[in-house]
Amino acid sequence: MKVFCEVLEQLYKKVLLGVTLENDSHDYIFYLNPGVSDQDCPTATSLEWANTYGIQGRHQPISVGVAPIAVAPACLKTNSLMSSSREVMLLQLTVIKVMTTRILSVKTEFHAKEKYRDIIKILLESAKVDSKLICMFQNSDKLLCHMAAQCLALLLYFQLREKITLSNSWIAFCQKNLSEYSESNKAIYCLWTLTAIIKEIFKDSCSQKTEILKQFLTHFDTIFEVFYNSLFSQHFENCQDTSKIVNILICFLELLELLIASRIYLKLHFTCQRILFLKPSCMLEVITWPIQAFVKRKVIIFLKKCLLFKVGEDLCRGSVPPLMPPDRHVAMDMLALANAVLQAVNSGLLKTLSVDGKHSFFGGDEVQPGCEHIASPDHVILRAASLVIMKSLEIKFQNCSSASEMKVDLQRFMSELLTFLKPHLQPSLQLHNPCKWLSRVFIEQDDDMLEAAKALLGIYLTLTRGCEATESLTQGKEMWDHHTHENGYNPHCIFLFFLKNIGFDSTVLLDFLISSETCFLEYFVRYLKLLQKDWDNFFTICNNFDATESKYDISICDCVPSLVQDQSTNRTIPHHLTAPHSHIDVCTRHSWASDAPFEPLKAMMSKGTDTMCTSSLSSPRASQSLVDYDSSDDSEVESTDQCLANSKQTSLHQQATMEIQDAAGTSRDKEEFSLEPPSRPLFLKEFDTAFSFDCEVAPNDVVSEVGIFYTIVKCFQELQDAICRLQKKNLFPYNPTALLKLLKYIEVISNKTMNTL
C-alpha cells in the first residue's frame, strides 16, 4: 500500500507539471483505475479490488519510477493518512481530472499530451472508468460524489472532442433518472454533470463548439422536455423532502440557462433549448409556490437574463462568445415569454412575491440577541421584477400595431408595478413626480438601471410612433404629457434623475461610455436623437424641475446615498423658472402621498441670502466617480502628458479616465467659479458673482437664476470636450464620430435657447 501511494503521488506531481511520462501506458492504468465494483460499488483501493475481483488482461507494473521531482507544487497528505481507501480514491480522481485538463489545454507539450490521451482512452475503453464513476454517485460521501461528477464531465467532454462514441452507460443513466421527477441524488448529479459539460464547451477555444454541442444534445433533446414537464408538475407542498426539489430546481435552472445561451450564441435549434418559451407558464408558477424566497429570486433573475439576452454570462467560466443578432425564431420565442409574463402579472403574480428581506451578515441572516434588526425590502427582487415587466412590455409593443392597445396595456401594467413598489420605497415617491421611481429602485445597480431606462425609452418611442401614425400628438399634447408622467416613463424626467444621481458629473458619463459593462452607449445615443426632436419639451421639463424644487421648498444639493435612506434638507430655494403647464400641475392629481421629505441630489439655484450651490456639480468632489483615479483634480502642476507618461502600464480605460480627470482639474480651476463657459453666451448676463464649492451664502443684492438646464448643457459640453481630447490622443476605445455629431448638435440648439433668455 505504501509503494502504491508513493507512485500515485509522484504521478500526480508529474501530470500537474505537464511532464512527459516514460513508462508504458498500461503501467499507469493499474494505479489510476478506481477500485469500484459495478455490482455493489464498494469503496476500495485498486489493490484491494484487484485482489478481490482480479484484473483481467493487465499485469502489475514492475516499476513506474518513484524518483522525487525537484519542482512539485502539491499539498498532499502524508503516507500514513493516505492509507485509507477514500484518500487513495480521491487522489486517483484528481490525477484523472488533471490529466484530462492537460489534454484539453493548448499549452501542454505535444508528446506529453499524446501520452495522457493514450492513458485516458485505455481507462475509458478497457477499464470502463465512466461506469465506475457513475456508480460513485450512490456513495454517501459527498466529496467523493462531487469529484466523480467532475471527472465524469471532463471525460465525457473528452469523448466529444475526440469524436469518440459517447458513453452508453452515461446515456442510459440520464434517461433513467430524468425520465420522471425523483428526489434521489442521482438526478442532481446527472443535472450537474450535464451542466458542467456544456460549460466546458463554452469555455473551449476550439472552432467546433457548435458541432460538439449538436452531437451532445442529440442524445438528450427528448429527455430534457420530459424532465421539464415532470419537475414543474410537482405540488411543492406535497413533497416529503422539500430540500431535494429545491436542489434539483436550482441545478435545472443552471442547465436551462446554458441551453438557452447555447441557442442564442451558437445558433442551434433543439426543442430542449426552446422548452422555456414553449411552456413559460410552468416556470412562472414556481413564483407562486410556497417555496423559499431565494428560489423565487433565482427564477425572477433567470427570467430577467432571458429577456435581456444575458443568459450564460455568470455560468460560463470562459469568455462568452459574441452575441449574434437574434433571429426570427428567437424573437418570436421572446415574444411568447413576454406575453406569458404580462399575463401572469395581470393575474396577480406580483402579489405572491415576498420582498421583505433580511440583512445578510458573515455568519448568516439571523440577528443575534440584543442586536437591532433593520427591516428592508429585497432590492434584488424589486429590481429584477421591475425590469422583467418593462422588458416584457417593450418586446410586446415592438410586435403591436395598435396605439390604443399599447396605451391601455402600458397604463395597466405600469400602475400595477408602481403600486407594487410604492410600499417598499423609503422615503416614498413624492406627490409631484412618479417618474422618480426608476432612479430610486435601481440606484444601487447601474447596469440594471440603464437597461430599465433603455427599455422605457424604447416603449416611449414605439408608442410615440404609433400615436403619430394614428392621431395627432399636437392636438392632445397636454394629455400625452400627462400620460407619460402619470405612468412614470417620461424619458426626459428619467434622464434628469439619472444625471442627478451621478451629480451631473461628465467624467462619470465618460466612464459609462468607455465601459462595456452597461448599455449606456446605446441608451445615450437613442436619447440624444430624441432630444434633437423634442428639445422644447426637454427645456420645459427642466424649468418645471426648478419650479418644483422652489415650490416644495427643497434643494438638490444633497445626494441620495441609497434606496432606503432618508436625507432631508433645510435649505430654502425660492421660486425659479416657471412654465405655463407645470410638471407639478400635471402630476399632482395622483395619489403619491408621502410624509417623508424629498431627497434630491444637487442644486444650482439660490436667491437673495439663500444658500447657493455652484456649477461645479460636474466635479468629482460633488459626486464620487465610478473609478478611483490616481491623479488629483486639484493639481495644476502635473500636465496631461506627464500623467500619460506615468501610466504607460495602465489599461486604455485607465489612461482615458486619468486624462479626462487631469483635464477637468486644470480647466475647472479656471472656469468653475464663473457662470460663463468659454465661447458661450451667458445664461443670465446680470449675474457675475463667483460660485463656491462650499455653497457659501451669496450677497443679498445678487439674484441667481441658474437652474438644471444650464447644468446639463455644461455637463454635455464637458463630455464633448473630453471625448475630443481622448480621440486626438487615440485613447478612446471606439470611433466616437457619430456621438460627437449628436453632442455638437445639442450644443448648437442649446446655445440658441440660451441666447433667447
Tab-separated table of N, CA and C in Angstrom, residues 425-494:
chain	number	residue	atom	x	y	z
A	425	LEU	N	-40.516	51.729	-1.063
A	425	LEU	CA	-39.603	52.836	-1.313
A	425	LEU	C	-39.609	53.769	-0.115
A	426	GLN	N	-38.478	53.883	0.542
A	426	GLN	CA	-38.351	54.767	1.696
A	426	GLN	C	-37.234	55.760	1.441
A	427	PRO	N	-37.497	57.056	1.442
A	427	PRO	CA	-38.807	57.683	1.582
A	427	PRO	C	-39.669	57.436	0.354
A	428	SER	N	-40.970	57.547	0.533
A	428	SER	CA	-41.911	57.195	-0.524
A	428	SER	C	-41.781	58.125	-1.716
A	429	LEU	N	-42.323	57.683	-2.833
A	429	LEU	CA	-42.359	58.527	-4.027
A	429	LEU	C	-43.130	59.801	-3.736
A	430	GLN	N	-42.650	60.871	-4.294
A	430	GLN	CA	-43.231	62.170	-3.992
A	430	GLN	C	-44.512	62.423	-4.778
A	431	LEU	N	-45.278	63.331	-4.255
A	431	LEU	CA	-46.567	63.675	-4.846
A	431	LEU	C	-46.423	64.179	-6.269
A	432	HIS	N	-45.327	64.894	-6.530
A	432	HIS	CA	-45.260	65.633	-7.783
A	432	HIS	C	-44.518	64.901	-8.902
A	433	ASN	N	-43.885	63.735	-8.645
A	433	ASN	CA	-43.117	63.119	-9.719
A	433	ASN	C	-43.014	61.609	-9.599
A	434	PRO	N	-43.954	60.870	-10.156
A	434	PRO	CA	-43.840	59.411	-10.180
A	434	PRO	C	-42.666	58.909	-11.017
A	435	CYS	N	-42.139	59.739	-11.934
A	435	CYS	CA	-41.031	59.304	-12.783
A	435	CYS	C	-39.757	59.033	-11.985
A	436	LYS	N	-39.721	59.443	-10.755
A	436	LYS	CA	-38.527	59.260	-9.934
A	436	LYS	C	-38.328	57.804	-9.515
A	437	TRP	N	-39.337	56.967	-9.720
A	437	TRP	CA	-39.282	55.603	-9.197
A	437	TRP	C	-38.086	54.833	-9.738
A	438	LEU	N	-37.734	55.042	-11.013
A	438	LEU	CA	-36.677	54.238	-11.620
A	438	LEU	C	-35.329	54.502	-10.967
A	439	SER	N	-34.986	55.771	-10.784
A	439	SER	CA	-33.700	56.087	-10.161
A	439	SER	C	-33.657	55.646	-8.708
A	440	ARG	N	-34.807	55.574	-8.064
A	440	ARG	CA	-34.862	55.136	-6.679
A	440	ARG	C	-34.690	53.621	-6.551
A	441	VAL	N	-35.323	52.879	-7.432
A	441	VAL	CA	-35.260	51.420	-7.358
A	441	VAL	C	-33.893	50.898	-7.793
A	442	PHE	N	-33.299	51.522	-8.820
A	442	PHE	CA	-32.080	50.984	-9.422
A	442	PHE	C	-30.820	51.746	-9.032
A	443	ILE	N	-30.887	52.567	-8.006
A	443	ILE	CA	-29.752	53.438	-7.703
A	443	ILE	C	-28.510	52.648	-7.322
A	444	GLU	N	-28.667	51.420	-6.824
A	444	GLU	CA	-27.525	50.629	-6.389
A	444	GLU	C	-27.032	49.657	-7.462
A	445	GLN	N	-27.630	49.667	-8.645
A	445	GLN	CA	-27.242	48.725	-9.695
A	445	GLN	C	-27.289	49.454	-11.025
A	446	ASP	N	-26.151	50.022	-11.428
A	446	ASP	CA	-26.158	50.901	-12.593
A	446	ASP	C	-26.453	50.165	-13.897
A	447	ASP	N	-26.008	48.905	-14.041
A	447	ASP	CA	-26.272	48.217	-15.302
A	447	ASP	C	-27.759	47.939	-15.484
A	448	ASP	N	-28.427	47.518	-14.403
A	448	ASP	CA	-29.871	47.306	-14.498
A	448	ASP	C	-30.624	48.620	-14.675
A	449	MET	N	-30.136	49.681	-14.036
A	449	MET	CA	-30.795	50.979	-14.173
A	449	MET	C	-30.780	51.448	-15.627
A	450	LEU	N	-29.655	51.273	-16.300
A	450	LEU	CA	-29.571	51.702	-17.690
A	450	LEU	C	-30.381	50.794	-18.611
A	451	GLU	N	-30.442	49.513	-18.288
A	451	GLU	CA	-31.310	48.617	-19.059
A	451	GLU	C	-32.769	49.033	-18.907
A	452	ALA	N	-33.159	49.397	-17.677
A	452	ALA	CA	-34.542	49.831	-17.444
A	452	ALA	C	-34.832	51.141	-18.166
A	453	ALA	N	-33.893	52.080	-18.101
A	453	ALA	CA	-34.086	53.356	-18.788
A	453	ALA	C	-34.177	53.152	-20.296
A	454	LYS	N	-33.344	52.260	-20.826
A	454	LYS	CA	-33.387	51.986	-22.267
A	454	LYS	C	-34.713	51.333	-22.661
A	455	ALA	N	-35.206	50.438	-21.802
A	455	ALA	CA	-36.484	49.780	-22.097
A	455	ALA	C	-37.630	50.786	-22.102
A	456	LEU	N	-37.656	51.679	-21.106
A	456	LEU	CA	-38.720	52.689	-21.067
A	456	LEU	C	-38.607	53.669	-22.223
A	457	LEU	N	-37.372	53.985	-22.612
A	457	LEU	CA	-37.188	54.851	-23.780
A	457	LEU	C	-37.707	54.164	-25.038
A	458	GLY	N	-37.433	52.861	-25.173
A	458	GLY	CA	-37.961	52.123	-26.313
A	458	GLY	C	-39.482	52.081	-26.322
A	459	ILE	N	-40.075	51.903	-25.137
A	459	ILE	CA	-41.536	51.925	-25.030
A	459	ILE	C	-42.081	53.280	-25.459
A	460	TYR	N	-41.453	54.355	-24.991
A	460	TYR	CA	-41.896	55.714	-25.328
A	460	TYR	C	-41.812	55.953	-26.837
A	461	LEU	N	-40.696	55.568	-27.454
A	461	LEU	CA	-40.524	55.804	-28.882
A	461	LEU	C	-41.517	54.977	-29.706
A	462	THR	N	-41.720	53.720	-29.305
A	462	THR	CA	-42.678	52.878	-30.030
A	462	THR	C	-44.084	53.442	-29.916
A	463	LEU	N	-44.458	53.856	-28.721
A	463	LEU	CA	-45.795	54.405	-28.510
A	463	LEU	C	-45.961	55.735	-29.236
A	464	THR	N	-44.911	56.534	-29.264
A	464	THR	CA	-44.969	57.818	-29.974
A	464	THR	C	-45.183	57.609	-31.464
A	465	ARG	N	-44.434	56.673	-32.044
A	465	ARG	CA	-44.601	56.394	-33.476
A	465	ARG	C	-46.003	55.873	-33.771
A	466	GLY	N	-46.509	55.016	-32.882
A	466	GLY	CA	-47.856	54.504	-33.086
A	466	GLY	C	-48.910	55.589	-33.018
A	467	CYS	N	-48.749	56.522	-32.073
A	467	CYS	CA	-49.713	57.612	-31.956
A	467	CYS	C	-49.608	58.583	-33.114
A	468	GLU	N	-48.384	58.830	-33.576
A	468	GLU	CA	-48.209	59.737	-34.707
A	468	GLU	C	-48.844	59.166	-35.970
A	469	ALA	N	-48.855	57.844	-36.078
A	469	ALA	CA	-49.427	57.217	-37.273
A	469	ALA	C	-50.949	57.209	-37.258
A	470	THR	N	-51.534	57.294	-36.068
A	470	THR	CA	-52.993	57.176	-35.973
A	470	THR	C	-53.684	58.450	-35.540
A	471	GLU	N	-52.949	59.343	-34.866
A	471	GLU	CA	-53.580	60.560	-34.380
A	471	GLU	C	-52.536	61.660	-34.274
A	472	SER	N	-52.989	62.847	-34.082
A	472	SER	CA	-52.095	63.989	-33.967
A	472	SER	C	-51.730	64.215	-32.510
A	473	LEU	N	-50.431	64.136	-32.217
A	473	LEU	CA	-49.991	64.347	-30.841
A	473	LEU	C	-50.110	65.807	-30.424
A	474	THR	N	-50.041	66.707	-31.424
A	474	THR	CA	-50.087	68.129	-31.079
A	474	THR	C	-51.458	68.525	-30.546
A	475	GLN	N	-52.498	67.838	-30.995
A	475	GLN	CA	-53.838	68.188	-30.528
A	475	GLN	C	-54.038	67.816	-29.064
A	476	GLY	N	-53.450	66.711	-28.634
A	476	GLY	CA	-53.612	66.286	-27.246
A	476	GLY	C	-52.283	66.222	-26.530
A	477	LYS	N	-51.419	67.235	-26.762
A	477	LYS	CA	-50.072	67.187	-26.190
A	477	LYS	C	-50.109	67.190	-24.674
A	478	GLU	N	-51.003	68.002	-24.113
A	478	GLU	CA	-51.082	68.055	-22.654
A	478	GLU	C	-51.519	66.706	-22.087
A	479	MET	N	-52.455	66.064	-22.749
A	479	MET	CA	-52.902	64.748	-22.284
A	479	MET	C	-51.794	63.710	-22.458
A	480	TRP	N	-51.037	63.833	-23.554
A	480	TRP	CA	-49.921	62.921	-23.792
A	480	TRP	C	-48.854	63.076	-22.722
A	481	ASP	N	-48.479	64.308	-22.415
A	481	ASP	CA	-47.503	64.552	-21.354
A	481	ASP	C	-48.004	64.020	-20.018
A	482	HIS	N	-49.273	64.244	-19.771
A	482	HIS	CA	-49.873	63.746	-18.532
A	482	HIS	C	-49.749	62.230	-18.446
A	483	HIS	N	-49.950	61.545	-19.571
A	483	HIS	CA	-49.881	60.077	-19.587
A	483	HIS	C	-48.464	59.595	-19.298
A	484	THR	N	-47.451	60.258	-19.874
A	484	THR	CA	-46.064	59.826	-19.655
A	484	THR	C	-45.629	60.039	-18.216
A	485	HIS	N	-46.081	61.154	-17.596
A	485	HIS	CA	-45.704	61.412	-16.206
A	485	HIS	C	-46.494	60.522	-15.256
A	486	GLU	N	-47.754	60.355	-15.540
A	486	GLU	CA	-48.612	59.573	-14.661
A	486	GLU	C	-48.118	58.144	-14.526
A	487	ASN	N	-47.635	57.577	-15.629
A	487	ASN	CA	-47.192	56.195	-15.623
A	487	ASN	C	-45.682	56.059	-15.432
A	488	GLY	N	-45.012	57.153	-15.127
A	488	GLY	CA	-43.608	57.096	-14.737
A	488	GLY	C	-42.645	56.677	-15.816
A	489	TYR	N	-42.881	57.059	-17.082
A	489	TYR	CA	-41.958	56.653	-18.135
A	489	TYR	C	-41.539	57.822	-19.029
A	490	ASN	N	-41.688	59.060	-18.560
A	490	ASN	CA	-41.238	60.197	-19.368
A	490	ASN	C	-39.717	60.137	-19.514
A	491	PRO	N	-39.203	60.062	-20.731
A	491	PRO	CA	-37.757	59.846	-20.913
A	491	PRO	C	-36.908	61.005	-20.424
A	492	HIS	N	-37.426	62.242	-20.506
A	492	HIS	CA	-36.643	63.386	-20.048
A	492	HIS	C	-36.522	63.394	-18.531
A	493	CYS	N	-37.606	63.102	-17.843
A	493	CYS	CA	-37.549	63.034	-16.382
A	493	CYS	C	-36.593	61.942	-15.928
A	494	ILE	N	-36.669	60.795	-16.586
A	494	ILE	CA	-35.796	59.683	-16.209
A	494	ILE	C	-34.336	60.049	-16.416
